[in-house]
PDB file of C-alpha atoms and ligand atoms in Angstrom:
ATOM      1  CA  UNK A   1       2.503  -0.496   8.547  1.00 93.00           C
ATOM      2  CA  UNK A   2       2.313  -4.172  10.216  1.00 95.00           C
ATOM      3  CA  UNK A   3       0.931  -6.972   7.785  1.00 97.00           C
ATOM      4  CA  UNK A   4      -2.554  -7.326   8.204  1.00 98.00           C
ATOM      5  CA  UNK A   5      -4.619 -10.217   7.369  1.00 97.00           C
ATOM      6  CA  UNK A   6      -6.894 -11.124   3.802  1.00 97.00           C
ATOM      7  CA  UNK A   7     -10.061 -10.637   6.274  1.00 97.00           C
ATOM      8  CA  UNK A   8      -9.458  -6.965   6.496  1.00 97.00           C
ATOM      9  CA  UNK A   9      -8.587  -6.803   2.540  1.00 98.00           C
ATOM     10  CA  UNK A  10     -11.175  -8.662   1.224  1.00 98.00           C
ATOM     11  CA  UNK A  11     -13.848  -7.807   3.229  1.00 97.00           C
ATOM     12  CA  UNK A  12     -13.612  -4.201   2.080  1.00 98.00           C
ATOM     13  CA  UNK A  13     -12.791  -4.896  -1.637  1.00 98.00           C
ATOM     14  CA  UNK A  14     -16.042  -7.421  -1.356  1.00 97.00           C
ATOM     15  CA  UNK A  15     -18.137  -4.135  -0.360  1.00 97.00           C
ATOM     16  CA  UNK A  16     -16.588  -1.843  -2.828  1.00 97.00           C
ATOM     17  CA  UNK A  17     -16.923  -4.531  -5.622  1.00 97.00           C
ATOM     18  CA  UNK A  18     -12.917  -4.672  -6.740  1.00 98.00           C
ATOM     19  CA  UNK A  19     -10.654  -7.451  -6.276  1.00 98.00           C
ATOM     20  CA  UNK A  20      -6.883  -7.588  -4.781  1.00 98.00           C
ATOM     21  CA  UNK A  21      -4.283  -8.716  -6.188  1.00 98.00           C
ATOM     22  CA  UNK A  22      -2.256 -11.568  -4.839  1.00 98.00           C
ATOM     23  CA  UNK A  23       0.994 -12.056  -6.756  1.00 98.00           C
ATOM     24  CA  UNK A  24       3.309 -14.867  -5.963  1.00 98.00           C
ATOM     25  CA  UNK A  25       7.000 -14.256  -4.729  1.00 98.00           C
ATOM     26  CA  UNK A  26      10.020 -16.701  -4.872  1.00 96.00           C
ATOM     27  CA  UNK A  27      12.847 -14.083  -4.198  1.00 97.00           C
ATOM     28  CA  UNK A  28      13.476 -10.753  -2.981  1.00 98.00           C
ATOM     29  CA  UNK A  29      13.368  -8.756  -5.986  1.00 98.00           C
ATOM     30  CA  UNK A  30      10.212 -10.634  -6.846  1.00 98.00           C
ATOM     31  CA  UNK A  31       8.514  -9.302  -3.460  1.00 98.00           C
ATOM     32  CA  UNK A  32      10.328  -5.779  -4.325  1.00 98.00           C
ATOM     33  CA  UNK A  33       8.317  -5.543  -7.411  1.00 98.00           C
ATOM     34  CA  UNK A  34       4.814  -6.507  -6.041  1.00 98.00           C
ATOM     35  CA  UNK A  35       5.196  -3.979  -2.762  1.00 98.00           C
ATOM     36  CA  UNK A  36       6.487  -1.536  -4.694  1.00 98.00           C
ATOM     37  CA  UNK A  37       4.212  -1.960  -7.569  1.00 98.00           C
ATOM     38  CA  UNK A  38       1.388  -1.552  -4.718  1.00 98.00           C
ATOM     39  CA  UNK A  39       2.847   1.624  -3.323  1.00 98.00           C
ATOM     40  CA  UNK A  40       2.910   3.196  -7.001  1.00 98.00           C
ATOM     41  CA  UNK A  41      -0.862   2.480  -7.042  1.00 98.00           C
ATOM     42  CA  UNK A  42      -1.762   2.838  -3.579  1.00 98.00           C
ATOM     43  CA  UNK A  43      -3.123  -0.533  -3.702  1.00 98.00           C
ATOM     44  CA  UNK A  44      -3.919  -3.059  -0.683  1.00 98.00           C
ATOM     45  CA  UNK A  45      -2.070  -5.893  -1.937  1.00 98.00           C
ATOM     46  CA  UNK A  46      -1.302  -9.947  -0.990  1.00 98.00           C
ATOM     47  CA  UNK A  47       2.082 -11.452  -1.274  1.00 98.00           C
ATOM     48  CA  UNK A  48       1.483 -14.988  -1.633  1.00 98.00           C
ATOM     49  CA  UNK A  49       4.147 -17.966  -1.214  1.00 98.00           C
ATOM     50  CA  UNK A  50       3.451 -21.786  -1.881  1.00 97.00           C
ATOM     51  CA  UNK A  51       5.426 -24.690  -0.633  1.00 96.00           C
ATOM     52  CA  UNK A  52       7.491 -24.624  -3.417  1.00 97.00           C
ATOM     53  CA  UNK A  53       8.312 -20.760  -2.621  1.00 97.00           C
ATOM     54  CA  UNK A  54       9.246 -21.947   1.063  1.00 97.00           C
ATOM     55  CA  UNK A  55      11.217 -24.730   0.151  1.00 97.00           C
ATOM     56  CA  UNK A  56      13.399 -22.548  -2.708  1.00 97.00           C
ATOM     57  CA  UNK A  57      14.128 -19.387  -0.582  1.00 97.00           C
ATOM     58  CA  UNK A  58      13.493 -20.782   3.570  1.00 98.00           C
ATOM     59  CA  UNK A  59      10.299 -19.572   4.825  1.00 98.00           C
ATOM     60  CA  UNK A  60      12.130 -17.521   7.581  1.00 98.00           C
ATOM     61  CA  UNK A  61      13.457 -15.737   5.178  1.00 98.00           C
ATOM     62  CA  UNK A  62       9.971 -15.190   3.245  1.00 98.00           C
ATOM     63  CA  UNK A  63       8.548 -13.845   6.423  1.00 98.00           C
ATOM     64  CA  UNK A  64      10.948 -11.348   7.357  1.00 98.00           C
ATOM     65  CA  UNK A  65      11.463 -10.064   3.876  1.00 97.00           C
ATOM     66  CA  UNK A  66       7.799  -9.274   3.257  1.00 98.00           C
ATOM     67  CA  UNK A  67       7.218  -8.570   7.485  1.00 97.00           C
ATOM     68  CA  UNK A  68      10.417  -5.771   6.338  1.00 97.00           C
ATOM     69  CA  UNK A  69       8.859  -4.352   3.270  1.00 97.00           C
ATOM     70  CA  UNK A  70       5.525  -3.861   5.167  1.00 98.00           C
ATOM     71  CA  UNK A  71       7.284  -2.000   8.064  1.00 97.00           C
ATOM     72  CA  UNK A  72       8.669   0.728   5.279  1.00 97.00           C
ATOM     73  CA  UNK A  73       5.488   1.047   3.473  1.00 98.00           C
ATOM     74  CA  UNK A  74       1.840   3.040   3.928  1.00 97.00           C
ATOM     75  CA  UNK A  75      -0.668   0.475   2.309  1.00 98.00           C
ATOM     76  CA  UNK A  76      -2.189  -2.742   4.141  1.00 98.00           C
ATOM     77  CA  UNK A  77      -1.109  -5.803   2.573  1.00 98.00           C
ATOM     78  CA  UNK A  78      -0.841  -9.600   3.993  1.00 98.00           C
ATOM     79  CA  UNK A  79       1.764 -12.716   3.602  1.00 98.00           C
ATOM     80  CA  UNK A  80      -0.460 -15.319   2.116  1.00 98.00           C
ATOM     81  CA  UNK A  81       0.485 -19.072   2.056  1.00 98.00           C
ATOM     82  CA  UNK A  82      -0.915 -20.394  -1.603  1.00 98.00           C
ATOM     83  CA  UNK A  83      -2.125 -23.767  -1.735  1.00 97.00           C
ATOM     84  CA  UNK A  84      -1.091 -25.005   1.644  1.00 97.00           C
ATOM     85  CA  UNK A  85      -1.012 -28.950   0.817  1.00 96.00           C
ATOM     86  CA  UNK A  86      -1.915 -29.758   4.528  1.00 97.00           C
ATOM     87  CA  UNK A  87      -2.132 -28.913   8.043  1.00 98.00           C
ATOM     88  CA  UNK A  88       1.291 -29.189   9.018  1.00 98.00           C
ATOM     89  CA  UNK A  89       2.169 -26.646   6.313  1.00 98.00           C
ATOM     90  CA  UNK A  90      -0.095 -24.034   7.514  1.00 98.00           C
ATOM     91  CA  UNK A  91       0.432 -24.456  11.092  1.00 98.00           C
ATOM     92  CA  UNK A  92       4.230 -23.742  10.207  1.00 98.00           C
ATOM     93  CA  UNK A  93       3.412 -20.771   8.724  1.00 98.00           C
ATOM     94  CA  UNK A  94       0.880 -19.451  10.878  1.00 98.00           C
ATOM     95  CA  UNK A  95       3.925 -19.706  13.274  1.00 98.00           C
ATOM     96  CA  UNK A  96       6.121 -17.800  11.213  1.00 98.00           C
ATOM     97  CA  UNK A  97       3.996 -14.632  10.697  1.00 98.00           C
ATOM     98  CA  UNK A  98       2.047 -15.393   7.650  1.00 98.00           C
ATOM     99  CA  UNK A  99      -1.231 -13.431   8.181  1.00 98.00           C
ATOM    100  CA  UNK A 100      -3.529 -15.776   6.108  1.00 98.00           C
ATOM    101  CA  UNK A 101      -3.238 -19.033   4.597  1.00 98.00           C
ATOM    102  CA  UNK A 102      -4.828 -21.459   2.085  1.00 98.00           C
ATOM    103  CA  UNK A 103      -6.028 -24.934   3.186  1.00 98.00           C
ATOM    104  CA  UNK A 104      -5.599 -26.594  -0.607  1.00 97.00           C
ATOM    105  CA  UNK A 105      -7.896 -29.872  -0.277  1.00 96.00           C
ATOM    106  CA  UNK A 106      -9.229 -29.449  -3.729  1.00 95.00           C
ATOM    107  CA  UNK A 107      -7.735 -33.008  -4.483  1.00 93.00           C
ATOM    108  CA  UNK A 108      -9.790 -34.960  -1.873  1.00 96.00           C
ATOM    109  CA  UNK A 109     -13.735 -35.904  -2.135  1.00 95.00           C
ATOM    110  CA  UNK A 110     -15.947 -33.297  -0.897  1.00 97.00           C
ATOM    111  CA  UNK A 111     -16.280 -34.642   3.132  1.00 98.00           C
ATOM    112  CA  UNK A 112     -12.676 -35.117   3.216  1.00 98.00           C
ATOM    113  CA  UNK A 113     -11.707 -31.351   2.003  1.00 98.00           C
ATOM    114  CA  UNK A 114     -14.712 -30.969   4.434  1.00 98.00           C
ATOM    115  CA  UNK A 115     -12.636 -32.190   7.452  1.00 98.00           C
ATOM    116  CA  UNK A 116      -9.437 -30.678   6.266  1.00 98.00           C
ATOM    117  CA  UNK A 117     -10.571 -27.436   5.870  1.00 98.00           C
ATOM    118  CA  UNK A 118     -12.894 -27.181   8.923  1.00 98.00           C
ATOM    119  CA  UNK A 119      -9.748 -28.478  11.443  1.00 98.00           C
ATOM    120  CA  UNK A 120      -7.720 -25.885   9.576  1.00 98.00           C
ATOM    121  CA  UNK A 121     -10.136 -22.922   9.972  1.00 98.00           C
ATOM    122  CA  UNK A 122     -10.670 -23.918  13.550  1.00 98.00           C
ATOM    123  CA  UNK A 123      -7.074 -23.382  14.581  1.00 98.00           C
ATOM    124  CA  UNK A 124      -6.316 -20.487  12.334  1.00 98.00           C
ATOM    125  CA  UNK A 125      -9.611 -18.732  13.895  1.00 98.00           C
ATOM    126  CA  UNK A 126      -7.859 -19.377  17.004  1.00 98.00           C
ATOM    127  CA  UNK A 127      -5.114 -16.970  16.201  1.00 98.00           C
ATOM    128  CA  UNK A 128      -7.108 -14.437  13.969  1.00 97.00           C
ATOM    129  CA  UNK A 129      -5.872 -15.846  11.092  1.00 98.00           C
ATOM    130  CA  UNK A 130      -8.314 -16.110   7.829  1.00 98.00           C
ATOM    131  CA  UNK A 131      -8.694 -19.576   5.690  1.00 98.00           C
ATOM    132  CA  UNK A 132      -8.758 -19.483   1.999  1.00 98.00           C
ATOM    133  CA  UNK A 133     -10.416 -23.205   0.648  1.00 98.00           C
ATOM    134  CA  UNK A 134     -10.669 -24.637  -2.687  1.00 97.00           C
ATOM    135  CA  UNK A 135     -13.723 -26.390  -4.130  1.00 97.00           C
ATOM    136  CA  UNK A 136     -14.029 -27.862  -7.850  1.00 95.00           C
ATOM    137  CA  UNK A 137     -10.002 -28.851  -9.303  1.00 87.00           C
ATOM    138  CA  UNK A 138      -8.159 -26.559 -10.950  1.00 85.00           C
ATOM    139  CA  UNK A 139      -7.122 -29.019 -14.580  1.00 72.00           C
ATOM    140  CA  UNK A 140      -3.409 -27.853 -15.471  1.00 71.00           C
ATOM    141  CA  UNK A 141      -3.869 -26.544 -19.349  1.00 62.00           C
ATOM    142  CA  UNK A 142      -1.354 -28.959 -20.109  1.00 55.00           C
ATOM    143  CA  UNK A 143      -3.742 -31.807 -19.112  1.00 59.00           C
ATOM    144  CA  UNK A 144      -5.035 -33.235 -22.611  1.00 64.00           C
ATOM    145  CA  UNK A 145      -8.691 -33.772 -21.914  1.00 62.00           C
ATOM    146  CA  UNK A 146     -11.848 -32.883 -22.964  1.00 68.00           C
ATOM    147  CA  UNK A 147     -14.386 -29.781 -22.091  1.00 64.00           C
ATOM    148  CA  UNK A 148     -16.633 -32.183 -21.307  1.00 69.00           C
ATOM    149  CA  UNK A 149     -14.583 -34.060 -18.588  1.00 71.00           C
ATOM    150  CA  UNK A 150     -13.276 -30.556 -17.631  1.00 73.00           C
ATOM    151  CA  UNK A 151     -16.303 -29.611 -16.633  1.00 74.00           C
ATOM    152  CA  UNK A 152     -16.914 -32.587 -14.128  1.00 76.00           C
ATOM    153  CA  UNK A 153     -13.717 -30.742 -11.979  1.00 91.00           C
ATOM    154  CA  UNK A 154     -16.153 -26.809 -11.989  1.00 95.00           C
ATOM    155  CA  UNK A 155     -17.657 -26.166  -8.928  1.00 97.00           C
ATOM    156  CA  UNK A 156     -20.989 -27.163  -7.888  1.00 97.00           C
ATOM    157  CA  UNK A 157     -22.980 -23.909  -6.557  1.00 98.00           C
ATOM    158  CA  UNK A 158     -25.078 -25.993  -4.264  1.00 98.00           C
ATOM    159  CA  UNK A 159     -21.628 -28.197  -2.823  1.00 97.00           C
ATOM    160  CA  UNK A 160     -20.041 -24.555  -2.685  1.00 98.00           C
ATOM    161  CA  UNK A 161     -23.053 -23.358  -0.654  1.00 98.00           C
ATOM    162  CA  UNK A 162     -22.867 -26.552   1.716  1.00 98.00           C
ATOM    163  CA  UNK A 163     -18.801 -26.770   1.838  1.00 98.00           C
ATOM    164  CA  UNK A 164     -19.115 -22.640   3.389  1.00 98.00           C
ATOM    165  CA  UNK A 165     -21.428 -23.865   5.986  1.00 98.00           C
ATOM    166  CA  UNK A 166     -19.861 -26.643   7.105  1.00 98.00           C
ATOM    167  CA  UNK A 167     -15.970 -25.249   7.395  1.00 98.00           C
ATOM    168  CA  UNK A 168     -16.685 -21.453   7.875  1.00 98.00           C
ATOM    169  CA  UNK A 169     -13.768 -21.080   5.647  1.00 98.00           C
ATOM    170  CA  UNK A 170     -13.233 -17.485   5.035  1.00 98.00           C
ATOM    171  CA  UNK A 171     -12.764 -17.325   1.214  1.00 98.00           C
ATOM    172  CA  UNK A 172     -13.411 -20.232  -1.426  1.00 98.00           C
ATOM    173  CA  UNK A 173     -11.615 -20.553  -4.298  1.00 98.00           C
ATOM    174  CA  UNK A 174     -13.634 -21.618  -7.628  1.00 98.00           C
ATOM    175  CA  UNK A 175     -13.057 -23.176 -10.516  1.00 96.00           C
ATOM    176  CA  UNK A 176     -15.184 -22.196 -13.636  1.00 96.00           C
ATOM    177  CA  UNK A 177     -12.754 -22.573 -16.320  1.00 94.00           C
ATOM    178  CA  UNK A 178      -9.933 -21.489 -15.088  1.00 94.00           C
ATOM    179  CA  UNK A 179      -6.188 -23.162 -14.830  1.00 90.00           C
ATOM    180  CA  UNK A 180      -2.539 -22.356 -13.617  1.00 91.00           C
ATOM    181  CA  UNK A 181       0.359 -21.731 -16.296  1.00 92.00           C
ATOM    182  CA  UNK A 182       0.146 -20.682 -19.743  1.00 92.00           C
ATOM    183  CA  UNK A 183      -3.031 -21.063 -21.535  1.00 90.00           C
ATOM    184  CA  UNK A 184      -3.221 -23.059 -25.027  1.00 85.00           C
ATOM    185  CA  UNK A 185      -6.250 -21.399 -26.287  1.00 86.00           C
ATOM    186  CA  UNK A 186      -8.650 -18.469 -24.990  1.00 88.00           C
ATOM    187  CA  UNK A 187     -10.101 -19.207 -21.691  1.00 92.00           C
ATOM    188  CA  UNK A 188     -13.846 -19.361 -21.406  1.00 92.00           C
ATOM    189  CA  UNK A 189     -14.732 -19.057 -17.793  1.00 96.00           C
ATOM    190  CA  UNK A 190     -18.461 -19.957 -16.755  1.00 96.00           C
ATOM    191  CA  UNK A 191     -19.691 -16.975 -15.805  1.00 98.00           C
ATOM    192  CA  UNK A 192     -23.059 -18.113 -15.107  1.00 98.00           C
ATOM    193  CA  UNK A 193     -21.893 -20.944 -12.502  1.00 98.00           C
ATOM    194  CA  UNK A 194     -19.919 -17.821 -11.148  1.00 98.00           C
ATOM    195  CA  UNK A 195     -23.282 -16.082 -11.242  1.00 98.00           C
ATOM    196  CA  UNK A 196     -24.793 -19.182  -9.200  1.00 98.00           C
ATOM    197  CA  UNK A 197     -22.023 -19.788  -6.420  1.00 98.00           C
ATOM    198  CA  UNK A 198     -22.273 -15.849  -5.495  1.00 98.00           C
ATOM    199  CA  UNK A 199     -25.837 -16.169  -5.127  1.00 98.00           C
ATOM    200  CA  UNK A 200     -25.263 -18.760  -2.377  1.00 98.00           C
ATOM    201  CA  UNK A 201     -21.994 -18.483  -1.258  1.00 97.00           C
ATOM    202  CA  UNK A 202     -21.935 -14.778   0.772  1.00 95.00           C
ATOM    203  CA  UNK A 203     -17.827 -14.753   1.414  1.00 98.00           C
ATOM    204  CA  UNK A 204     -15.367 -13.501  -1.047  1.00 98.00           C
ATOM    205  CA  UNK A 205     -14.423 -15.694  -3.967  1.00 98.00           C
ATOM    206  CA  UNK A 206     -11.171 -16.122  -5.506  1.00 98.00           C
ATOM    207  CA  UNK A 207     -10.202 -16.753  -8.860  1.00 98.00           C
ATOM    208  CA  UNK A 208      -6.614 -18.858  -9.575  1.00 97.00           C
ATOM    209  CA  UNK A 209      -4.809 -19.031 -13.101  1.00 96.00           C
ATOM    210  CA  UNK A 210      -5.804 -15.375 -13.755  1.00 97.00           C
ATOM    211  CA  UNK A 211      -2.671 -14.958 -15.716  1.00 97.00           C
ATOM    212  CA  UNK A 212      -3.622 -15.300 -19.873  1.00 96.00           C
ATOM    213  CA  UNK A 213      -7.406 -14.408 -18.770  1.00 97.00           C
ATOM    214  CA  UNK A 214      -8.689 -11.251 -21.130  1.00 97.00           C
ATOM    215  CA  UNK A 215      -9.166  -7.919 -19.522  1.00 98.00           C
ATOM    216  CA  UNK A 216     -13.120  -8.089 -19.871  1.00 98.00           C
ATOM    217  CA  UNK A 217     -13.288 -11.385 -18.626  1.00 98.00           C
ATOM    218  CA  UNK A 218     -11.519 -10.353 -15.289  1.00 98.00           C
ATOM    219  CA  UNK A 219     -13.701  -7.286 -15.413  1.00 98.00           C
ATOM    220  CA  UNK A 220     -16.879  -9.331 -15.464  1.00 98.00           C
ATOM    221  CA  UNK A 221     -15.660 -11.711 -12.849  1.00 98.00           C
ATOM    222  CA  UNK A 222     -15.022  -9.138 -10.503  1.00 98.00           C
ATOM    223  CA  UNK A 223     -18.244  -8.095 -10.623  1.00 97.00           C
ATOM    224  CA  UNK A 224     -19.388 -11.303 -10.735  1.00 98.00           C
ATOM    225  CA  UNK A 225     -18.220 -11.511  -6.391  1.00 97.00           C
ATOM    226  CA  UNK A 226     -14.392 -12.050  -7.410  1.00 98.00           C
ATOM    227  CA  UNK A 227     -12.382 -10.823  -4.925  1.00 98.00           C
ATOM    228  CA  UNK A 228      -9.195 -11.792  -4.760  1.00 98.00           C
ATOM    229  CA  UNK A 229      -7.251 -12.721  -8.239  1.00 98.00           C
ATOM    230  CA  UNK A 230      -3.836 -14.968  -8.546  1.00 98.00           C
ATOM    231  CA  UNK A 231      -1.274 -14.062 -10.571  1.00 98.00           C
ATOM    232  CA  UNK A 232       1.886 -15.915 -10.505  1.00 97.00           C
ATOM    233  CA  UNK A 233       2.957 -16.471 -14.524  1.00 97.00           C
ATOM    234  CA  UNK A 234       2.595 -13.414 -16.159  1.00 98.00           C
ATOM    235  CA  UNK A 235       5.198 -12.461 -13.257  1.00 98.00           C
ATOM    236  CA  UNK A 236       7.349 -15.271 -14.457  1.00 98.00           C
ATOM    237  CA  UNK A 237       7.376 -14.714 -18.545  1.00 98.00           C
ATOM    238  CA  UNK A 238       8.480 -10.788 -17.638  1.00 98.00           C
ATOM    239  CA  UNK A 239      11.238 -12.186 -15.422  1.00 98.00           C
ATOM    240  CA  UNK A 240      12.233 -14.795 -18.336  1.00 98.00           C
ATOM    241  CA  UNK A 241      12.105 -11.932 -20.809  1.00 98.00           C
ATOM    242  CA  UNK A 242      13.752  -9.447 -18.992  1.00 98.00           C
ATOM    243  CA  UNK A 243      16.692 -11.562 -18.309  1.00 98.00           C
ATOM    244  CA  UNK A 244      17.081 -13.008 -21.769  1.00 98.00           C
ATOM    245  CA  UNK A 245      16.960  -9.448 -23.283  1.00 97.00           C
ATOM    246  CA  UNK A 246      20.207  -8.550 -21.055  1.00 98.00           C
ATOM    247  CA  UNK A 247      22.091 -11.608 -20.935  1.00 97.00           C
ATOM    248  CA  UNK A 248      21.457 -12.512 -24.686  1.00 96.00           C
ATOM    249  CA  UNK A 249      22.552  -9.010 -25.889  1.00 94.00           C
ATOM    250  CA  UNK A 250      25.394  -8.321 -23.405  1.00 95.00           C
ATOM    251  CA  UNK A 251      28.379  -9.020 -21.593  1.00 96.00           C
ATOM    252  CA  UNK A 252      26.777  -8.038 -17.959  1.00 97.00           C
ATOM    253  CA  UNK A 253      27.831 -10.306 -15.426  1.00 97.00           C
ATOM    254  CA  UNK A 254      26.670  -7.780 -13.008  1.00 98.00           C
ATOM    255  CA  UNK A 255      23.430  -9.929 -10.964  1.00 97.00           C
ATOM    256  CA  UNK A 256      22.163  -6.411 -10.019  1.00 98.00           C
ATOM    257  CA  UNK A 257      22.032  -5.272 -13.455  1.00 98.00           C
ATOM    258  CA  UNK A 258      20.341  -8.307 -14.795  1.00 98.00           C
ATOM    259  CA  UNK A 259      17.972  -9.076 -12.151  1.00 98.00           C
ATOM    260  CA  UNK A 260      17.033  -5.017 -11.841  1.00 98.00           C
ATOM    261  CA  UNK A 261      15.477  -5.058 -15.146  1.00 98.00           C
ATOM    262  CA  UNK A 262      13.114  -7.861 -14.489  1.00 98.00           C
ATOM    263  CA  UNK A 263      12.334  -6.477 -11.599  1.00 98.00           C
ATOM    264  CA  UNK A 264      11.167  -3.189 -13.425  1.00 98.00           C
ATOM    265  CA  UNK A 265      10.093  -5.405 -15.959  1.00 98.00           C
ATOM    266  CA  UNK A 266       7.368  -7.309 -12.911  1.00 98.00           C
ATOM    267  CA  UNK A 267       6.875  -4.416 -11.101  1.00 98.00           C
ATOM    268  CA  UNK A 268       4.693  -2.683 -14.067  1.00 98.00           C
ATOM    269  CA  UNK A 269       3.182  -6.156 -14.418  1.00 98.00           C
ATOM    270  CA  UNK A 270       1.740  -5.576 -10.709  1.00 98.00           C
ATOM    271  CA  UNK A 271       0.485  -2.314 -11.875  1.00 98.00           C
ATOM    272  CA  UNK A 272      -1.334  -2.975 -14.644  1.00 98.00           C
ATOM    273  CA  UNK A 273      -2.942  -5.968 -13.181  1.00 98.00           C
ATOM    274  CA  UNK A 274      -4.079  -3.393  -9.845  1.00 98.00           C
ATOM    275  CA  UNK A 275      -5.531  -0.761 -12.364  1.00 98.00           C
ATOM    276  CA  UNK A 276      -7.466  -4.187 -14.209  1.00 98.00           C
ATOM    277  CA  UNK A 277      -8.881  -5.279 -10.958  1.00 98.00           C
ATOM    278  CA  UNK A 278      -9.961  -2.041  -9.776  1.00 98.00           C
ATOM    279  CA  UNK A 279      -8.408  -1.928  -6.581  1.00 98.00           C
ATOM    280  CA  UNK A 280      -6.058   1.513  -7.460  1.00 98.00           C
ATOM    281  CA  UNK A 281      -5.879   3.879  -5.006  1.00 98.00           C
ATOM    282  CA  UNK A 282      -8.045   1.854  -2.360  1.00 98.00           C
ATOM    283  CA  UNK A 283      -5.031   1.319  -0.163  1.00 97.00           C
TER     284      UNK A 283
HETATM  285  P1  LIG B   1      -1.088 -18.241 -12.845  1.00 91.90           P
HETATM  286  O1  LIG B   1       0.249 -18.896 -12.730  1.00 91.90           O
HETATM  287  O2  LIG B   1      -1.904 -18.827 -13.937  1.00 91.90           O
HETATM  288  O3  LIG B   1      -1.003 -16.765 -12.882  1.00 91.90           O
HETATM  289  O4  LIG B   1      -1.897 -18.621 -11.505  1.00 91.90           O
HETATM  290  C1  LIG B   1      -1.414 -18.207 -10.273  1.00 91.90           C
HETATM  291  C2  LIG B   1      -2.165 -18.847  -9.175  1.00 91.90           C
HETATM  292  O5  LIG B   1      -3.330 -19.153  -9.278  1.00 91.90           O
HETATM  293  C3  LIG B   1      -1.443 -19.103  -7.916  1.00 91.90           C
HETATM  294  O6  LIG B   1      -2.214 -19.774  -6.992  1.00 91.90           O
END
């Protein structure tokens, strides 16, 4: 199957009230164990690739390695850029074949993501291409301040409702508690500002940091207008383990046979978070 875009993915997980997963790749074996972890499920899934992705492995060699494993495969899934940084970035990638892309302009004050986001969307558009935006700062977990002061970076339902108008982005990324990387204690999202932005906000909504989030929680998001959920570290701490396990307790020198196992080892990583987000067998 060609790549298709997050428009046709989310749209349909949006009216059958599951989200897809969109797991980040750095590698090859990486993007082996998130298609075929997909194909196992017959899942729609989204490979997604940051900067830092594109500037490790060459983003021509991103594109044709996920445009590849599409081509062999029977379920719809998309190459996602994740947190585009700014409209240079996306424009490259538009141009090599990624079929949706995030405009990251979390960072700035609201009218400035404004402008960002609404000359991004109006170029993507141009070439069918969806726009993910972010609203409300994700804080790192390794950030030492308060709840309090967290809280000031959550989303505001009513900027949420006015930052969709004005860019016509296609998704929006929230932040109600959530954060990237290992967390240090037990999330609590705010489910009731969740509540709020999906009462106003009528696109699909995407929850970052979902690694370290507990199983209800996700659950309840989902239902909550979730559509789309990030996973990038859980992905990571299988890799670490897997590796360490073989290297530590043998002499293999082999790359296959110590990069294989991790693979395994994120491939059922991709499947249990598919089954979690309900979007099994909706390929
Ligand atoms: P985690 O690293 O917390 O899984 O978050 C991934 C993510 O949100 C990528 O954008």
């Amino acid at each position: 199957m060609v790549l298709v875009s997050n428009k046709e993915l989310l749209e349909k997980a949006n009216q059958e009230g599951y989200a897809v997963g969109a797991f980040n790749m750095n590698n090859m074996e990486i993007m082996q164990a998130i298609v075929e972890g997909a194909v196992e499920e017959d899942a729609p899934v989204i490979v997604a690739a940051t900067k830092g992705a594109i500037k490790y492995a060459g983003i021509d060699y991103i594109a044709k390695l996920v445009h590849t494993a599409a081509s062999k495969v029977d379920i719809p899934m998309s190459l996602h850029l994740d947190h585009g940084p700014d409209f240079e970035t996306v424009m490259k990638c538009i141009r090599a074949g990624f079929t949706s892309v995030m405009i990251d302009g979390s960072f700035l004050p609201f009218e400035e993501n404004v402008a960002l986001t609404k000359k991004v969307v109006e170029v993507a558009h141009t070439v069918g291409v969806p726009v993910e935006a972010e609203l409300g700062r994700l804080v790192g977990v390794e950030d030492e301040i308060s709840v309090t002061e967290r809280e000031a970076f959550f989303t505001d339902p009513k900027e949420a409702q006015k930052f969709v108008e004005e860019t016509n982005c296609d998704f929006l990324a929230v932040s109600i508690g959530n954060a990237h990387g290992i967390y240090k204690g037990e999330p609590k999202l705010d489910f009731d500002r969740l509540k709020e932005i999906d009462e106003v906000v009528h696109i699909p909504l995407v929850l970052h940091g979902a690694s370290g989030i507990p199983d209800d929680d996700i659950r309840r998001a989902t239902r909550l207008g979730i559509n789309k959920i990030n996973i990038d570290t859980e992905l990571r701490l299988a890799f670490r383990d897997a590796v360490r396990e073989v290297v530590c307790k043998s002499d293999v020198y082999d790359p296959r046979k110590i990069l294989g196992p991790a693979r395994d080892a994120m491939k059922e990583v991709v499947k249990t978070k598919i089954r979690l987000f309900g979007s099994s067998k909706k390929a």
